[in-house]
Tab-separated table of C-alpha atoms in Angstrom:
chain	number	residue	atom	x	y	z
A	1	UNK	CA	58.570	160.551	13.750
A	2	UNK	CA	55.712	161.059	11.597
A	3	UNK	CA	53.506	157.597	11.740
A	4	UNK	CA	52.945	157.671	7.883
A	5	UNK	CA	51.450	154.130	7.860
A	6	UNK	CA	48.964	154.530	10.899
A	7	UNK	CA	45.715	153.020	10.707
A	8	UNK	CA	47.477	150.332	7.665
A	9	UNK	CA	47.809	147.037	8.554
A	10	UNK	CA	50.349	144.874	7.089
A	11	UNK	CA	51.153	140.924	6.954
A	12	UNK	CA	55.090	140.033	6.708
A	13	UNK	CA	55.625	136.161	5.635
A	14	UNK	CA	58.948	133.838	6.399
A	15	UNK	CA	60.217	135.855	9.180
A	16	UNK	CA	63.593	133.351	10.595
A	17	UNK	CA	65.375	135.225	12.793
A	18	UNK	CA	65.978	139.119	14.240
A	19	UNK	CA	68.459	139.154	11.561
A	20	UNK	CA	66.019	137.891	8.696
A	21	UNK	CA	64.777	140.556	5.647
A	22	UNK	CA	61.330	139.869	6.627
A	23	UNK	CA	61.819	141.106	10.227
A	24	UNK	CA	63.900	144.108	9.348
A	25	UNK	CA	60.566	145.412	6.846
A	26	UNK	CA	58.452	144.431	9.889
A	27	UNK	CA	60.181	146.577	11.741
A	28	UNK	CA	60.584	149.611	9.731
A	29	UNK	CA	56.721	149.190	8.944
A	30	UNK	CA	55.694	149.359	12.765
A	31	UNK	CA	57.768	152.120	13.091
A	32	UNK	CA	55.870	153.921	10.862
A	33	UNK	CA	52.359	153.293	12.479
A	34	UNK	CA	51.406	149.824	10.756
A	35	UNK	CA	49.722	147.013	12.441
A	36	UNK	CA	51.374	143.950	11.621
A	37	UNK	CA	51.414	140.234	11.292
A	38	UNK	CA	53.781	138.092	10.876
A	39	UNK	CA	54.061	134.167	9.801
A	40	UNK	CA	57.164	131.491	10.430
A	41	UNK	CA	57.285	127.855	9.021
A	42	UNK	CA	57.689	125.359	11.886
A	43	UNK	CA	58.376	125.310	15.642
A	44	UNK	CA	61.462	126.041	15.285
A	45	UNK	CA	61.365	129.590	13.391
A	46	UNK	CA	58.055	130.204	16.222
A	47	UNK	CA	60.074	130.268	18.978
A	48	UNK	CA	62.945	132.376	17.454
A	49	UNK	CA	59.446	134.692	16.221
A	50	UNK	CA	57.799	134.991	18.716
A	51	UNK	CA	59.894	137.901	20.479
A	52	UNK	CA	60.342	139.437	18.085
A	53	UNK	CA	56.753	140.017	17.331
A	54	UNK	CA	56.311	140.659	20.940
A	55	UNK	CA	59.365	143.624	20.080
A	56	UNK	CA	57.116	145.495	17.548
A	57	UNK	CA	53.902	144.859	19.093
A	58	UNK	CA	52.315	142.366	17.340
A	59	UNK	CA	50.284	139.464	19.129
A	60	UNK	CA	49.247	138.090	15.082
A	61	UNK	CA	51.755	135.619	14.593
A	62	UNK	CA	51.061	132.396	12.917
A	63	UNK	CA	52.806	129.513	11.544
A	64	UNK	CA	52.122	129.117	8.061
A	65	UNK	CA	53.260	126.773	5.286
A	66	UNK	CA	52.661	127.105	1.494
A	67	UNK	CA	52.478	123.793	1.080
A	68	UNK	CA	49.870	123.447	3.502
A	69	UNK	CA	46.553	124.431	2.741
A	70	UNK	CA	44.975	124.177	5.906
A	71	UNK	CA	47.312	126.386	7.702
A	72	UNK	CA	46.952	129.045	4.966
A	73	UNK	CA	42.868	128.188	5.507
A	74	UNK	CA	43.776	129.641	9.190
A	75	UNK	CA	46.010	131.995	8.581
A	76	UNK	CA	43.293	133.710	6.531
A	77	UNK	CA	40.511	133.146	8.234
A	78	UNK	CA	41.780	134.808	11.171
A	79	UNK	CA	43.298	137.533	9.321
């Protein structure tokens, strides 16, 4: 496979589950050579996350809410 997105980087928001939209584009992205990050909303989506970052490489996984403007503060700053 030809790793057309290598050397991108990419940030997926509202990943839920393994079976979730946002994981399936995740995963098609870091097939294709793209570093990614991904965010959940609350413990709960973090734990279901978590391996599945850990599945496509990624170690940048944060929990973000919109709503919240200090985790977005974070989620930026350490993008």
């Amino acid at each position: 496979m030809i790793n057309t997105l290598s050397g991108k980087k990419g940030l997926v928001v509202g990943v839920a589950n393994e079976r979730s939209i946002a994981r399936g584009i995740a995963k098609v992205l870091a097939e294709n050579g793209a570093s990614i990050a991904l965010t959940y909303q609350g413990d709960s989506f973090g734990k279901r996350v978590l391996p599945l970052a850990q599945s496509i490489g990624s170690d940048m996984v944060f929990n973000a809410d919109v709503q919240d403007n200090p985790s977005l503060d974070y989620l930026f700053s350490e993008l």
